[in-house]
PDB file of C-alpha atoms in Angstrom:
ATOM      1  CA  MET U 152      22.153 -29.941 -19.370  1.00 59.00           C
ATOM      2  CA  SER U 153      18.795 -29.165 -17.716  1.00 66.00           C
ATOM      3  CA  LEU U 154      17.444 -32.477 -16.089  1.00 78.00           C
ATOM      4  CA  HIS U 155      13.956 -31.363 -15.319  1.00 85.00           C
ATOM      5  CA  ILE U 156      12.900 -28.971 -18.241  1.00 82.00           C
ATOM      6  CA  ALA U 157      12.854 -30.265 -21.864  1.00 76.00           C
ATOM      7  CA  VAL U 158      12.353 -27.359 -24.122  1.00 75.00           C
ATOM      8  CA  ASP U 159      10.428 -27.787 -27.528  1.00 67.00           C
ATOM      9  CA  HIS U 160      12.436 -25.962 -30.433  1.00 67.00           C
ATOM     10  CA  ARG U 161       9.078 -24.344 -31.473  1.00 66.00           C
ATOM     11  CA  ALA U 162       8.953 -22.459 -28.195  1.00 75.00           C
ATOM     12  CA  PRO U 163      12.347 -21.746 -26.259  1.00 91.00           C
ATOM     13  CA  VAL U 164      11.945 -20.367 -22.722  1.00 95.00           C
ATOM     14  CA  ALA U 165      11.544 -16.594 -22.781  1.00 96.00           C
ATOM     15  CA  GLU U 166      13.733 -14.017 -20.920  1.00 97.00           C
ATOM     16  CA  SER U 167      11.114 -13.414 -18.442  1.00 98.00           C
ATOM     17  CA  VAL U 168       9.184 -16.293 -16.694  1.00 98.00           C
ATOM     18  CA  LEU U 169       6.106 -16.379 -14.573  1.00 98.00           C
ATOM     19  CA  MET U 170       6.367 -19.186 -11.879  1.00 98.00           C
ATOM     20  CA  PRO U 171       3.261 -20.623 -10.258  1.00 97.00           C
ATOM     21  CA  GLY U 172       3.691 -23.672  -7.948  1.00 94.00           C
ATOM     22  CA  ASP U 173       0.610 -25.489  -9.470  1.00 93.00           C
ATOM     23  CA  PRO U 174       1.474 -26.751 -13.140  1.00 94.00           C
ATOM     24  CA  LEU U 175      -2.413 -26.497 -13.598  1.00 93.00           C
ATOM     25  CA  ARG U 176      -2.331 -22.779 -12.814  1.00 93.00           C
ATOM     26  CA  ALA U 177       0.495 -22.483 -15.370  1.00 96.00           C
ATOM     27  CA  GLN U 178      -1.791 -24.050 -17.828  1.00 96.00           C
ATOM     28  CA  PHE U 179      -4.534 -21.926 -16.830  1.00 94.00           C
ATOM     29  CA  ILE U 180      -2.479 -18.661 -17.466  1.00 96.00           C
ATOM     30  CA  ALA U 181      -1.166 -19.867 -20.774  1.00 97.00           C
ATOM     31  CA  GLU U 182      -4.662 -20.748 -22.154  1.00 97.00           C
ATOM     32  CA  ASN U 183      -6.189 -17.661 -20.798  1.00 96.00           C
ATOM     33  CA  PHE U 184      -3.558 -14.827 -20.963  1.00 97.00           C
ATOM     34  CA  LEU U 185      -1.013 -15.875 -23.510  1.00 98.00           C
ATOM     35  CA  ASP U 186      -1.270 -15.560 -27.361  1.00 98.00           C
ATOM     36  CA  ASN U 187      -0.245 -18.817 -29.276  1.00 96.00           C
ATOM     37  CA  PRO U 188       1.088 -20.809 -26.235  1.00 96.00           C
ATOM     38  CA  VAL U 189       3.203 -23.801 -26.982  1.00 95.00           C
ATOM     39  CA  ARG U 190       3.917 -26.353 -23.945  1.00 94.00           C
ATOM     40  CA  TYR U 191       7.563 -26.817 -24.035  1.00 94.00           C
ATOM     41  CA  SER U 192       8.045 -29.273 -21.285  1.00 90.00           C
ATOM     42  CA  GLU U 193       5.992 -31.691 -19.415  1.00 88.00           C
ATOM     43  CA  ILE U 194       8.480 -33.594 -17.738  1.00 82.00           C
ATOM     44  CA  ARG U 195       7.074 -34.907 -14.169  1.00 88.00           C
ATOM     45  CA  ASN U 196       3.878 -33.035 -15.441  1.00 84.00           C
ATOM     46  CA  MET U 197       5.460 -29.803 -14.441  1.00 93.00           C
ATOM     47  CA  TYR U 198       4.208 -27.875 -17.305  1.00 96.00           C
ATOM     48  CA  GLY U 199       6.097 -24.949 -18.895  1.00 96.00           C
ATOM     49  CA  TYR U 200       4.641 -22.905 -21.728  1.00 96.00           C
ATOM     50  CA  THR U 201       5.979 -20.069 -24.000  1.00 96.00           C
ATOM     51  CA  GLY U 202       3.566 -17.407 -25.775  1.00 97.00           C
ATOM     52  CA  THR U 203       3.207 -13.764 -25.936  1.00 97.00           C
ATOM     53  CA  TYR U 204       1.650 -11.319 -23.993  1.00 98.00           C
ATOM     54  CA  LYS U 205       1.284  -7.962 -25.808  1.00 98.00           C
ATOM     55  CA  GLY U 206       3.423  -8.971 -28.471  1.00 97.00           C
ATOM     56  CA  VAL U 207       6.428  -9.824 -26.024  1.00 98.00           C
ATOM     57  CA  PRO U 208       7.523 -13.349 -25.429  1.00 97.00           C
ATOM     58  CA  VAL U 209       6.710 -14.637 -21.878  1.00 98.00           C
ATOM     59  CA  SER U 210       7.036 -18.273 -20.394  1.00 97.00           C
ATOM     60  CA  VAL U 211       5.177 -19.836 -17.469  1.00 98.00           C
ATOM     61  CA  GLN U 212       6.717 -22.671 -15.866  1.00 97.00           C
ATOM     62  CA  GLY U 213       5.503 -24.760 -12.724  1.00 96.00           C
ATOM     63  CA  SER U 214       7.690 -24.891  -9.738  1.00 96.00           C
ATOM     64  CA  GLY U 215       6.184 -27.488  -7.452  1.00 95.00           C
ATOM     65  CA  MET U 216       5.788 -26.764  -3.912  1.00 96.00           C
ATOM     66  CA  GLY U 217       8.462 -26.011  -1.395  1.00 97.00           C
ATOM     67  CA  MET U 218      12.065 -24.567  -1.505  1.00 97.00           C
ATOM     68  CA  PRO U 219      13.881 -27.662  -2.809  1.00 97.00           C
ATOM     69  CA  SER U 220      11.378 -27.777  -6.006  1.00 96.00           C
ATOM     70  CA  MET U 221      11.659 -24.011  -6.520  1.00 98.00           C
ATOM     71  CA  GLY U 222      15.428 -24.264  -6.225  1.00 97.00           C
ATOM     72  CA  ILE U 223      15.827 -26.822  -9.030  1.00 96.00           C
ATOM     73  CA  TYR U 224      13.509 -25.335 -11.619  1.00 96.00           C
ATOM     74  CA  SER U 225      14.580 -21.662 -10.964  1.00 98.00           C
ATOM     75  CA  TRP U 226      18.404 -22.795 -11.110  1.00 96.00           C
ATOM     76  CA  GLU U 227      17.906 -24.582 -14.253  1.00 95.00           C
ATOM     77  CA  LEU U 228      15.855 -21.738 -15.794  1.00 96.00           C
ATOM     78  CA  TYR U 229      18.645 -19.259 -14.951  1.00 97.00           C
ATOM     79  CA  ASN U 230      21.608 -21.327 -15.920  1.00 95.00           C
ATOM     80  CA  GLU U 231      20.403 -23.673 -18.725  1.00 93.00           C
ATOM     81  CA  HIS U 232      17.804 -21.743 -20.408  1.00 93.00           C
ATOM     82  CA  GLY U 233      19.056 -18.077 -20.419  1.00 94.00           C
ATOM     83  CA  VAL U 234      16.289 -16.662 -18.169  1.00 97.00           C
ATOM     84  CA  GLU U 235      16.876 -13.157 -16.708  1.00 98.00           C
ATOM     85  CA  ASN U 236      13.675 -12.394 -14.807  1.00 98.00           C
ATOM     86  CA  ILE U 237      11.513 -14.846 -12.691  1.00 98.00           C
ATOM     87  CA  ILE U 238       8.260 -13.559 -11.176  1.00 98.00           C
ATOM     88  CA  ARG U 239       6.747 -16.248  -8.656  1.00 98.00           C
ATOM     89  CA  ILE U 240       2.983 -16.113  -8.580  1.00 97.00           C
ATOM     90  CA  GLY U 241       1.344 -18.035  -5.794  1.00 95.00           C
ATOM     91  CA  THR U 242      -0.545 -18.149  -2.616  1.00 95.00           C
ATOM     92  CA  ALA U 243       0.269 -17.065   1.064  1.00 97.00           C
ATOM     93  CA  GLY U 244      -1.370 -17.094   4.330  1.00 98.00           C
ATOM     94  CA  SER U 245      -1.973 -13.638   6.049  1.00 98.00           C
ATOM     95  CA  PHE U 246      -0.450 -12.873   9.455  1.00 98.00           C
ATOM     96  CA  ARG U 247      -2.150  -9.546   9.408  1.00 98.00           C
ATOM     97  CA  GLU U 248      -5.750  -8.559  10.323  1.00 96.00           C
ATOM     98  CA  ASP U 249      -5.753  -5.853   7.439  1.00 97.00           C
ATOM     99  CA  ILE U 250      -4.527  -8.229   4.859  1.00 97.00           C
ATOM    100  CA  ASN U 251      -7.510 -10.390   3.597  1.00 94.00           C
ATOM    101  CA  VAL U 252      -8.115 -13.355   1.533  1.00 94.00           C
ATOM    102  CA  GLY U 253      -8.043 -12.433  -2.149  1.00 93.00           C
ATOM    103  CA  GLU U 254      -5.663  -9.473  -1.529  1.00 95.00           C
ATOM    104  CA  ILE U 255      -2.154  -9.340  -3.164  1.00 96.00           C
ATOM    105  CA  VAL U 256       1.052  -9.129  -1.314  1.00 98.00           C
ATOM    106  CA  VAL U 257       4.735  -8.679  -2.598  1.00 98.00           C
ATOM    107  CA  GLY U 258       7.805  -9.978  -0.839  1.00 98.00           C
ATOM    108  CA  LEU U 259      10.412  -7.330  -0.618  1.00 98.00           C
ATOM    109  CA  ALA U 260      12.372  -9.775   1.439  1.00 98.00           C
ATOM    110  CA  ALA U 261      11.859 -13.442   2.357  1.00 98.00           C
ATOM    111  CA  SER U 262      12.825 -14.532   5.842  1.00 98.00           C
ATOM    112  CA  THR U 263      12.960 -18.314   6.266  1.00 97.00           C
ATOM    113  CA  ASP U 264      13.413 -21.244   8.726  1.00 96.00           C
ATOM    114  CA  SER U 265      15.150 -23.133   5.969  1.00 96.00           C
ATOM    115  CA  ASN U 266      18.733 -24.045   5.653  1.00 95.00           C
ATOM    116  CA  PHE U 267      18.623 -23.465   1.963  1.00 95.00           C
ATOM    117  CA  GLN U 268      21.500 -21.034   2.264  1.00 95.00           C
ATOM    118  CA  HIS U 269      24.088 -23.641   3.038  1.00 94.00           C
ATOM    119  CA  ALA U 270      24.522 -24.490  -0.542  1.00 95.00           C
ATOM    120  CA  PHE U 271      26.052 -21.112  -1.086  1.00 96.00           C
ATOM    121  CA  ASP U 272      28.672 -21.298   1.833  1.00 95.00           C
ATOM    122  CA  VAL U 273      27.773 -17.907   3.225  1.00 94.00           C
ATOM    123  CA  PRO U 274      29.539 -17.272   6.676  1.00 94.00           C
ATOM    124  CA  GLY U 275      26.419 -15.835   8.356  1.00 93.00           C
ATOM    125  CA  GLN U 276      22.808 -15.177   7.845  1.00 93.00           C
ATOM    126  CA  TYR U 277      21.801 -14.257   4.357  1.00 95.00           C
ATOM    127  CA  SER U 278      18.747 -11.906   3.795  1.00 96.00           C
ATOM    128  CA  PRO U 279      17.179 -12.920   0.562  1.00 96.00           C
ATOM    129  CA  CYS U 280      15.356  -9.943  -1.034  1.00 98.00           C
ATOM    130  CA  CYS U 281      13.732  -9.180  -4.461  1.00 98.00           C
ATOM    131  CA  SER U 282      15.134  -7.355  -7.330  1.00 98.00           C
ATOM    132  CA  TYR U 283      14.524  -3.658  -7.316  1.00 98.00           C
ATOM    133  CA  SER U 284      14.269  -3.512 -11.153  1.00 97.00           C
ATOM    134  CA  LEU U 285      11.237  -5.978 -10.990  1.00 98.00           C
ATOM    135  CA  LEU U 286       9.701  -4.326  -8.062  1.00 98.00           C
ATOM    136  CA  THR U 287       9.650  -0.913  -9.809  1.00 98.00           C
ATOM    137  CA  ARG U 288       8.178  -2.541 -12.924  1.00 98.00           C
ATOM    138  CA  LEU U 289       5.496  -3.880 -10.726  1.00 98.00           C
ATOM    139  CA  GLN U 290       4.729  -0.473  -9.100  1.00 98.00           C
ATOM    140  CA  GLU U 291       4.353   0.886 -12.725  1.00 98.00           C
ATOM    141  CA  ALA U 292       2.090  -1.925 -13.573  1.00 98.00           C
ATOM    142  CA  GLY U 293       0.062  -1.342 -10.563  1.00 97.00           C
ATOM    143  CA  ARG U 294      -0.358   2.197 -11.191  1.00 97.00           C
ATOM    144  CA  GLU U 295      -1.620   1.461 -14.776  1.00 97.00           C
ATOM    145  CA  THR U 296      -3.842  -1.220 -14.065  1.00 96.00           C
ATOM    146  CA  GLY U 297      -5.298   0.100 -10.560  1.00 96.00           C
ATOM    147  CA  ILE U 298      -4.663  -3.238  -8.878  1.00 95.00           C
ATOM    148  CA  PRO U 299      -3.458  -2.669  -5.352  1.00 96.00           C
ATOM    149  CA  PHE U 300      -0.976  -4.774  -3.365  1.00 97.00           C
ATOM    150  CA  THR U 301       1.025  -4.603   0.007  1.00 98.00           C
ATOM    151  CA  ALA U 302       4.646  -4.952  -0.093  1.00 98.00           C
ATOM    152  CA  GLY U 303       6.729  -6.078   2.859  1.00 98.00           C
ATOM    153  CA  ASN U 304       8.657  -9.100   4.552  1.00 98.00           C
ATOM    154  CA  ILE U 305       7.271 -12.493   4.012  1.00 98.00           C
ATOM    155  CA  VAL U 306       8.545 -16.013   5.560  1.00 98.00           C
ATOM    156  CA  SER U 307       9.339 -18.909   3.429  1.00 98.00           C
ATOM    157  CA  CYS U 308       8.751 -21.989   5.497  1.00 98.00           C
ATOM    158  CA  ASP U 309       9.635 -25.707   5.072  1.00 96.00           C
ATOM    159  CA  VAL U 310       6.854 -27.002   6.969  1.00 95.00           C
ATOM    160  CA  PHE U 311       3.109 -26.725   5.930  1.00 92.00           C
ATOM    161  CA  TYR U 312       1.599 -28.622   8.935  1.00 93.00           C
ATOM    162  CA  GLU U 313       2.949 -27.065  11.798  1.00 92.00           C
ATOM    163  CA  THR U 314       2.642 -28.852  15.140  1.00 92.00           C
ATOM    164  CA  THR U 315       2.092 -25.710  17.290  1.00 91.00           C
ATOM    165  CA  ASP U 316      -0.791 -23.319  17.038  1.00 88.00           C
ATOM    166  CA  ASP U 317       0.752 -19.847  17.546  1.00 93.00           C
ATOM    167  CA  TRP U 318       4.154 -20.480  15.644  1.00 96.00           C
ATOM    168  CA  TRP U 319       3.166 -17.752  13.077  1.00 97.00           C
ATOM    169  CA  LYS U 320       2.567 -15.016  15.922  1.00 97.00           C
ATOM    170  CA  ARG U 321       6.297 -14.850  16.476  1.00 97.00           C
ATOM    171  CA  TRP U 322       6.805 -14.088  12.827  1.00 98.00           C
ATOM    172  CA  ALA U 323       4.043 -11.526  12.949  1.00 98.00           C
ATOM    173  CA  ARG U 324       5.608  -9.989  15.931  1.00 98.00           C
ATOM    174  CA  MET U 325       8.528  -9.024  13.807  1.00 98.00           C
ATOM    175  CA  GLY U 326       6.492  -7.461  11.106  1.00 98.00           C
ATOM    176  CA  VAL U 327       6.305 -10.495   8.776  1.00 98.00           C
ATOM    177  CA  MET U 328       2.926 -10.031   6.703  1.00 98.00           C
ATOM    178  CA  ALA U 329       2.513 -13.530   5.283  1.00 98.00           C
ATOM    179  CA  VAL U 330       3.916 -17.100   4.904  1.00 98.00           C
ATOM    180  CA  GLU U 331       4.559 -19.075   1.767  1.00 98.00           C
ATOM    181  CA  MET U 332       7.126 -21.881   0.891  1.00 98.00           C
ATOM    182  CA  GLU U 333       9.380 -20.888  -2.051  1.00 98.00           C
ATOM    183  CA  ALA U 334      10.410 -17.154  -2.389  1.00 98.00           C
ATOM    184  CA  ALA U 335      13.582 -17.427  -0.149  1.00 98.00           C
ATOM    185  CA  ALA U 336      14.962 -20.062  -2.447  1.00 98.00           C
ATOM    186  CA  LEU U 337      14.174 -18.182  -5.517  1.00 98.00           C
ATOM    187  CA  TYR U 338      15.646 -15.032  -4.251  1.00 98.00           C
ATOM    188  CA  MET U 339      18.853 -16.826  -3.300  1.00 98.00           C
ATOM    189  CA  ASN U 340      19.241 -18.528  -6.451  1.00 98.00           C
ATOM    190  CA  ALA U 341      18.606 -15.050  -8.346  1.00 98.00           C
ATOM    191  CA  ALA U 342      21.228 -13.338  -6.208  1.00 98.00           C
ATOM    192  CA  TYR U 343      23.878 -16.132  -6.813  1.00 98.00           C
ATOM    193  CA  CYS U 344      23.198 -16.312 -10.437  1.00 98.00           C
ATOM    194  CA  ARG U 345      23.272 -12.360 -10.988  1.00 98.00           C
ATOM    195  CA  LYS U 346      19.633 -12.586 -12.175  1.00 98.00           C
ATOM    196  CA  ASN U 347      16.250 -10.964 -11.244  1.00 98.00           C
ATOM    197  CA  ALA U 348      13.460 -12.519  -8.976  1.00 98.00           C
ATOM    198  CA  LEU U 349      10.095 -11.089  -7.593  1.00 98.00           C
ATOM    199  CA  ALA U 350       7.437 -13.204  -5.600  1.00 98.00           C
ATOM    200  CA  ILE U 351       4.032 -11.976  -5.913  1.00 98.00           C
ATOM    201  CA  MET U 352       1.267 -13.749  -3.903  1.00 97.00           C
ATOM    202  CA  THR U 353      -2.618 -13.721  -3.528  1.00 96.00           C
ATOM    203  CA  ILE U 354      -3.735 -14.241   0.297  1.00 96.00           C
ATOM    204  CA  SER U 355      -5.478 -17.811   0.165  1.00 95.00           C
ATOM    205  CA  ASP U 356      -6.161 -17.982   3.899  1.00 95.00           C
ATOM    206  CA  SER U 357      -5.679 -15.831   6.962  1.00 97.00           C
ATOM    207  CA  PHE U 358      -4.302 -17.112  10.225  1.00 97.00           C
ATOM    208  CA  VAL U 359      -5.949 -14.247  12.159  1.00 97.00           C
ATOM    209  CA  THR U 360      -9.542 -14.893  10.991  1.00 96.00           C
ATOM    210  CA  GLY U 361      -9.344 -18.523   9.781  1.00 95.00           C
ATOM    211  CA  GLU U 362     -10.867 -17.728   6.499  1.00 94.00           C
ATOM    212  CA  LYS U 363      -9.601 -20.039   3.490  1.00 93.00           C
ATOM    213  CA  ALA U 364     -10.039 -19.939  -0.170  1.00 89.00           C
ATOM    214  CA  THR U 365     -11.176 -23.143  -1.836  1.00 83.00           C
ATOM    215  CA  ALA U 366      -8.737 -25.452  -4.031  1.00 76.00           C
ATOM    216  CA  GLU U 367     -10.641 -24.475  -7.183  1.00 75.00           C
ATOM    217  CA  GLU U 368     -10.260 -20.679  -6.179  1.00 74.00           C
ATOM    218  CA  ARG U 369      -6.563 -21.090  -5.666  1.00 69.00           C
ATOM    219  CA  GLN U 370      -6.066 -22.848  -9.116  1.00 61.00           C
ATOM    220  CA  THR U 371      -8.079 -20.404 -11.283  1.00 65.00           C
ATOM    221  CA  THR U 372      -9.496 -17.098  -9.550  1.00 68.00           C
ATOM    222  CA  PHE U 373      -6.656 -15.283  -8.572  1.00 88.00           C
ATOM    223  CA  THR U 374      -6.404 -13.276 -11.846  1.00 92.00           C
ATOM    224  CA  ASP U 375      -5.393  -9.846 -10.545  1.00 94.00           C
ATOM    225  CA  MET U 376      -2.171 -11.459  -9.409  1.00 96.00           C
ATOM    226  CA  MET U 377      -1.662 -12.878 -12.995  1.00 96.00           C
ATOM    227  CA  LYS U 378      -2.247  -9.553 -14.785  1.00 96.00           C
ATOM    228  CA  LEU U 379       0.140  -7.848 -12.437  1.00 97.00           C
ATOM    229  CA  ALA U 380       2.878 -10.191 -13.073  1.00 98.00           C
ATOM    230  CA  LEU U 381       2.363 -10.209 -16.943  1.00 98.00           C
ATOM    231  CA  GLU U 382       2.354  -6.415 -17.055  1.00 98.00           C
ATOM    232  CA  ALA U 383       5.597  -6.390 -14.981  1.00 98.00           C
ATOM    233  CA  ALA U 384       7.041  -9.122 -17.128  1.00 98.00           C
ATOM    234  CA  VAL U 385       6.747  -7.130 -20.418  1.00 97.00           C
ATOM    235  CA  LYS U 386       7.770  -3.686 -19.052  1.00 92.00           C
TER     236      LYS U 386
END
């Protein structure tokens, strides 16, 4: 039984789901990109919608912030609602001078400082990574749309307000290109459930330059990322 997602019989969850952290971003995507969207769930105001994109059913479901919340919603989508593909769309902070605010990054792998993997009783350090099938679909979508992105290692962190100024430099030294808060949990759930997952993020701030996007920009203007994810979802 799904405790956090209540599905409207008029709009069952589609096989492929886009997952922004912000439920208002889910609403924005549904209202601006999907045909005939229906809100199937609003428990805890974590909105979920199903509609069609280019004639193919697609759902958009908010995940909330952080790995515990992503863990709950992605687990229920995979195990209670028959979802096969989840594409996280969100924001990230850049650790690289050549990756600027507004540009798109894709997490090939998601390092983490979280202990989320303890749920799976792995006798060592698990390396969460994206699904190759979704990555190839994204590459095809990128070629067709002309929307560029940078793929590489990201890090999913539990803490937003770190207490030391240079903590990110140690990740950057290992080639990690950006930080966010959900992808590692999504990738682990997908691996355990034998499903597919991919995380696509727009850079909202730079640790190198200090540049930051506004709250409104985070919610409504990162449309290239949304288009890429939708194109990959319907391949």
